[in-house]
XYZ file of C-alpha atoms in Angstrom:
363
model
C 204.972 83.420 -10.484
C 208.495 84.208 -9.339
C 211.242 81.687 -8.657
C 214.244 83.639 -7.422
C 216.125 80.753 -5.783
C 219.382 79.734 -7.459
C 219.248 76.256 -5.912
C 216.271 75.199 -8.048
C 217.714 75.341 -11.542
C 216.099 74.189 -14.769
C 218.143 72.564 -17.518
C 216.706 73.747 -20.831
C 217.585 71.011 -23.333
C 216.803 72.393 -26.777
C 218.296 74.183 -29.792
C 220.142 76.965 -27.990
C 219.381 80.614 -27.272
C 219.901 84.111 -28.659
C 218.879 87.537 -27.352
C 215.137 88.195 -27.207
C 213.141 90.217 -24.720
C 210.794 87.229 -24.533
C 213.406 85.301 -22.552
C 214.509 88.359 -20.568
C 217.590 88.996 -22.725
C 217.595 92.421 -24.336
C 219.265 92.400 -27.774
C 222.594 94.215 -27.625
C 222.990 93.601 -23.893
C 224.763 90.806 -22.001
C 222.706 87.799 -20.995
C 220.907 88.343 -17.667
C 222.251 86.611 -14.575
C 219.466 84.029 -14.499
C 220.467 82.698 -17.946
C 223.619 80.742 -17.114
C 225.044 80.720 -20.625
C 228.594 80.079 -19.385
C 227.452 77.045 -17.383
C 225.521 75.516 -20.278
C 227.012 73.713 -23.235
C 226.720 73.223 -26.964
C 226.876 69.449 -27.345
C 225.456 69.424 -30.875
C 227.834 71.356 -33.147
C 230.635 72.862 -31.022
C 233.043 72.581 -33.942
C 231.084 75.296 -35.759
C 229.161 77.071 -33.037
C 231.618 76.948 -30.137
C 230.902 75.662 -26.650
C 228.293 78.286 -25.784
C 224.689 76.988 -26.089
C 223.675 79.596 -28.672
C 221.799 79.233 -31.917
C 223.497 80.486 -35.056
C 220.111 80.702 -36.846
C 221.285 78.649 -39.807
C 219.724 75.586 -41.441
C 221.700 72.700 -42.931
C 221.599 71.762 -46.590
C 219.276 69.055 -47.839
C 215.619 68.081 -47.855
C 215.559 66.690 -44.304
C 216.954 69.899 -42.818
C 214.132 71.968 -44.244
C 211.614 69.635 -42.644
C 213.056 69.297 -39.147
C 215.382 72.202 -38.335
C 213.893 75.184 -36.493
C 216.965 76.902 -35.032
C 214.986 79.340 -32.845
C 213.025 76.517 -31.186
C 214.852 77.037 -27.886
C 213.812 80.686 -27.726
C 210.229 79.762 -28.517
C 209.970 77.167 -25.759
C 211.875 79.095 -23.101
C 209.697 82.177 -23.593
C 206.786 80.142 -22.194
C 208.692 80.093 -18.908
C 210.508 83.416 -18.837
C 208.577 86.037 -20.780
C 207.539 89.042 -18.704
C 206.027 91.100 -21.485
C 202.604 92.263 -22.586
C 202.922 89.885 -25.547
C 203.230 86.855 -23.268
C 203.288 86.346 -19.521
C 205.457 83.328 -18.792
C 205.104 81.002 -15.823
C 208.346 81.864 -13.976
C 210.105 85.024 -15.218
C 213.599 85.345 -13.763
C 214.044 81.640 -12.959
C 217.569 80.235 -13.175
C 218.018 78.434 -16.502
C 221.043 76.452 -17.698
C 220.699 75.995 -21.484
C 222.021 73.082 -23.531
C 222.105 73.089 -27.328
C 221.481 69.501 -28.446
C 219.949 69.983 -31.907
C 218.889 72.590 -34.431
C 215.195 72.017 -33.847
C 212.737 69.696 -32.124
C 213.417 66.594 -34.248
C 216.608 64.668 -34.893
C 219.156 63.997 -37.604
C 222.608 62.433 -37.974
C 223.779 59.150 -36.440
C 225.339 58.537 -33.069
C 229.122 58.442 -32.933
C 231.347 57.361 -30.058
C 230.135 57.670 -26.466
C 230.859 61.166 -25.197
C 231.001 62.644 -28.716
C 227.433 62.542 -30.024
C 226.493 63.933 -33.399
C 222.908 62.944 -32.810
C 220.275 64.802 -30.843
C 219.107 61.531 -29.352
C 222.579 60.989 -27.867
C 223.170 64.675 -27.171
C 220.096 64.759 -24.932
C 221.718 62.174 -22.687
C 225.005 64.079 -22.668
C 223.163 67.255 -21.627
C 221.353 65.430 -18.821
C 224.651 64.073 -17.502
C 226.193 67.542 -17.580
C 223.169 69.097 -15.864
C 222.935 66.482 -13.124
C 226.703 66.456 -12.547
C 227.118 70.227 -12.297
C 228.367 71.897 -9.113
C 224.795 73.054 -8.578
C 222.773 70.291 -10.264
C 219.603 71.110 -12.150
C 216.509 69.962 -10.277
C 214.325 69.956 -13.392
C 214.956 69.423 -17.108
C 212.642 70.730 -19.829
C 212.796 68.828 -23.137
C 210.455 69.947 -25.925
C 211.863 67.467 -28.418
C 210.799 64.102 -29.721
C 211.538 61.187 -32.018
C 208.341 59.913 -33.695
C 210.010 56.599 -34.541
C 208.564 53.939 -36.834
C 206.290 56.016 -39.007
C 206.639 55.997 -42.835
C 207.737 59.609 -43.009
C 210.279 58.953 -40.260
C 211.690 55.987 -42.136
C 212.168 58.273 -45.133
C 213.794 60.858 -42.897
C 216.110 58.185 -41.536
C 217.258 57.455 -45.081
C 218.048 61.175 -45.388
C 220.214 61.178 -42.274
C 217.844 60.975 -39.302
C 217.625 58.612 -36.349
C 215.107 55.941 -35.442
C 214.535 55.263 -31.777
C 216.679 56.787 -29.046
C 220.368 56.372 -28.331
C 221.043 53.832 -25.580
C 223.343 56.364 -23.942
C 220.381 58.691 -23.468
C 218.336 55.972 -21.778
C 221.194 55.400 -19.361
C 221.488 59.147 -18.726
C 217.755 59.391 -18.007
C 218.163 56.619 -15.436
C 221.115 58.352 -13.781
C 219.312 61.692 -13.614
C 216.133 60.055 -12.303
C 218.077 58.205 -9.589
C 219.565 61.563 -8.600
C 216.144 63.171 -8.230
C 215.970 65.247 -11.427
C 212.441 65.748 -12.751
C 212.699 65.362 -16.553
C 209.684 66.941 -18.267
C 209.139 66.019 -21.918
C 206.680 66.928 -24.670
C 204.545 63.909 -25.621
C 204.411 65.021 -29.268
C 201.679 65.486 -31.843
C 203.072 64.360 -35.207
C 201.664 60.891 -34.632
C 198.964 59.635 -32.268
C 201.304 57.913 -29.838
C 203.634 59.288 -27.183
C 207.150 59.878 -28.529
C 210.601 59.459 -27.001
C 211.972 60.718 -24.656
C 208.517 61.346 -23.128
C 207.816 57.664 -23.747
C 210.339 56.681 -21.098
C 208.477 55.810 -17.900
C 210.979 57.768 -15.796
C 210.197 61.093 -17.460
C 207.098 63.273 -17.047
C 205.098 63.129 -20.297
C 203.074 66.211 -21.238
C 200.195 66.281 -23.702
C 198.352 69.351 -24.947
C 194.944 70.963 -25.102
C 193.255 74.169 -26.157
C 190.226 75.842 -24.662
C 188.000 78.270 -26.519
C 185.017 79.361 -24.506
C 183.890 76.355 -22.524
C 185.052 73.769 -25.059
C 188.251 71.851 -24.401
C 189.931 70.277 -27.437
C 192.741 67.752 -27.394
C 196.085 68.420 -29.005
C 196.965 66.422 -31.048
C 193.356 66.505 -32.294
C 193.115 62.734 -32.756
C 194.309 62.004 -29.204
C 196.836 59.339 -28.230
C 196.510 55.611 -28.646
C 198.369 55.252 -25.344
C 197.002 58.067 -23.119
C 198.010 56.230 -19.935
C 201.601 57.176 -20.729
C 200.730 60.881 -20.380
C 201.033 62.337 -16.881
C 199.458 65.749 -17.487
C 198.052 68.003 -20.192
C 198.807 71.733 -20.529
C 197.865 74.438 -23.009
C 199.487 73.766 -26.378
C 197.840 76.242 -28.754
C 197.389 80.013 -29.168
C 200.506 80.917 -27.146
C 202.122 84.090 -28.467
C 205.642 82.747 -28.088
C 208.868 84.591 -28.854
C 211.066 83.664 -31.801
C 213.502 84.864 -34.443
C 212.837 85.526 -38.118
C 215.563 85.378 -40.727
C 218.918 83.645 -40.868
C 222.313 84.120 -39.289
C 223.206 87.492 -37.840
C 220.347 89.087 -39.777
C 217.688 87.237 -37.762
C 215.412 89.602 -35.873
C 213.340 89.040 -32.712
C 209.610 88.632 -33.319
C 206.486 87.338 -31.596
C 204.192 84.720 -33.058
C 201.579 87.305 -34.006
C 204.220 89.022 -36.161
C 205.728 85.881 -37.594
C 203.199 84.515 -40.051
C 201.626 82.181 -37.473
C 198.618 84.426 -36.996
C 199.372 84.440 -33.289
C 198.289 80.799 -33.231
C 201.366 78.569 -32.875
C 200.757 75.079 -31.582
C 202.671 72.132 -30.194
C 203.270 70.110 -27.077
C 206.624 71.933 -27.242
C 204.765 74.774 -25.499
C 202.924 72.573 -23.020
C 206.045 70.912 -21.591
C 207.789 74.123 -20.383
C 204.719 75.044 -18.365
C 204.965 71.752 -16.502
C 208.738 72.087 -16.088
C 208.174 75.523 -14.563
C 205.506 74.087 -12.274
C 207.906 71.307 -11.240
C 210.570 73.853 -10.275
C 208.051 75.852 -8.255
C 206.924 72.666 -6.487
C 210.505 71.597 -5.695
C 211.324 75.038 -4.294
C 208.066 75.271 -2.325
C 208.604 71.877 -0.694
C 212.406 71.924 -0.564
C 212.756 71.161 3.153
C 210.230 68.323 3.098
C 211.796 66.743 0.002
C 215.269 66.789 1.519
C 213.970 65.348 4.772
C 211.845 62.612 3.230
C 213.950 61.489 0.293
C 217.602 62.345 0.947
C 218.572 58.673 0.811
C 216.592 57.686 -2.290
C 216.284 60.744 -4.452
C 214.338 59.013 -7.225
C 211.415 59.257 -4.834
C 211.409 63.034 -5.390
C 210.479 62.434 -9.034
C 207.781 59.897 -8.284
C 206.354 61.978 -5.451
C 206.106 64.874 -7.892
C 204.394 62.645 -10.450
C 201.809 61.618 -7.866
C 201.263 65.218 -6.737
C 200.991 66.419 -10.351
C 198.328 63.867 -11.184
C 196.413 64.253 -7.919
C 196.277 68.063 -8.134
C 195.151 68.204 -11.772
C 191.713 69.270 -12.929
C 189.693 66.514 -14.566
C 188.277 67.738 -17.854
C 186.656 66.211 -20.916
C 188.517 66.995 -24.126
C 187.114 66.638 -27.621
C 189.004 64.135 -29.810
C 188.454 64.127 -33.566
C 188.374 60.867 -35.524
C 187.755 61.392 -39.225
C 184.470 63.283 -39.509
C 183.271 62.367 -36.009
C 184.346 63.362 -32.548
C 184.098 62.047 -29.026
C 185.304 63.058 -25.586
C 188.049 61.672 -23.392
C 188.905 62.575 -19.804
C 192.300 64.230 -19.343
C 194.265 65.642 -16.391
C 194.793 69.388 -16.827
C 197.676 71.207 -15.120
C 196.577 73.293 -12.117
C 199.669 75.002 -10.701
C 198.065 76.534 -7.551
C 196.635 73.126 -6.623
C 199.973 71.471 -7.313
C 201.877 73.855 -5.051
C 199.403 73.134 -2.255
C 199.970 69.381 -2.647
C 202.871 68.322 -0.401
C 205.250 65.469 -1.182
C 204.328 62.097 0.228
C 206.304 58.856 0.530
C 203.149 56.806 -0.008
C 202.445 54.794 -3.159
C 205.744 55.454 -4.922
C 206.697 53.008 -7.673
C 209.882 52.506 -9.663
C 209.099 52.692 -13.411
C 211.007 50.434 -15.784
C 214.549 51.635 -16.509
C 214.816 53.942 -19.505
C 217.877 52.040 -20.668
C 215.662 49.038 -21.382
C 213.605 51.024 -23.909
C 214.267 53.571 -26.604
C 213.075 51.745 -29.710
C 209.616 51.130 -31.108
């Protein structure tokens, strides 16, 4: 689907970008007009990478870095939206994207420093949201394919190696500000553990789980399901997406597709489910722009909650297989249906205010 309107922008909060045809940026050419590189920001490592939200395709020293840093993660996730190639047909090629580099991969390391100068992805996410919502043309949607799995033994070890537990309080406050302003914040629910991770765990974001479908059989991703499925708003395809990416390090990194990159064409992650929902959110906002402005101009948080209701109501109800040890069972999930969503108008009925994000953030 096409989304040519400049007024419905998506903030892409991730690890930064680099040229790849899979995001509509031909290597050796300037960034296309829809990728607003100059309006984005590097809020993770500007002292080494500059202000532009670009990935340098380097990995830090140390054991933790090798486990959590995937510097081309932003290219991988954005290709799900923007690719217009035989390798992968994205949801909204040509959409206006404002990128923010907040980490060097989907997980987090370093500790939070002073407010306004984060050296932590958990704090940098909040800084990016504030920048996106306070821009001259504010982003209407944010896509965040990142997560903090929190109090899990491996995470505690990672914390000892320089990672973060929980989410920065500044990010919770930023989520609240963006939500009050009507920004739809779409987040990957995660799959490392069987519970929904932050920032998707915040009630004021849209949490996205994953599934795969081979033949007529729907399987849940993560395979074991979630202990807290009520926190998930929608499920979208999370496996067998031939996403774009880079292979190599530094300036020698070369553009590849998943099928060429040792993944066997079978990458997986709720990182790929969330951008589909973010794209759908932007399409819905643009489709119903006049009605949203008429209904909710005074209380813009209602835009987010009206979208949540429309997203859930328009979804297909499917039974997904969940694996537990050597046995399996089925659980009902809500599967993203974009055509149905776009036909579902906003309504002021039944809108609720979720708990403030600033009151959460720790496990």
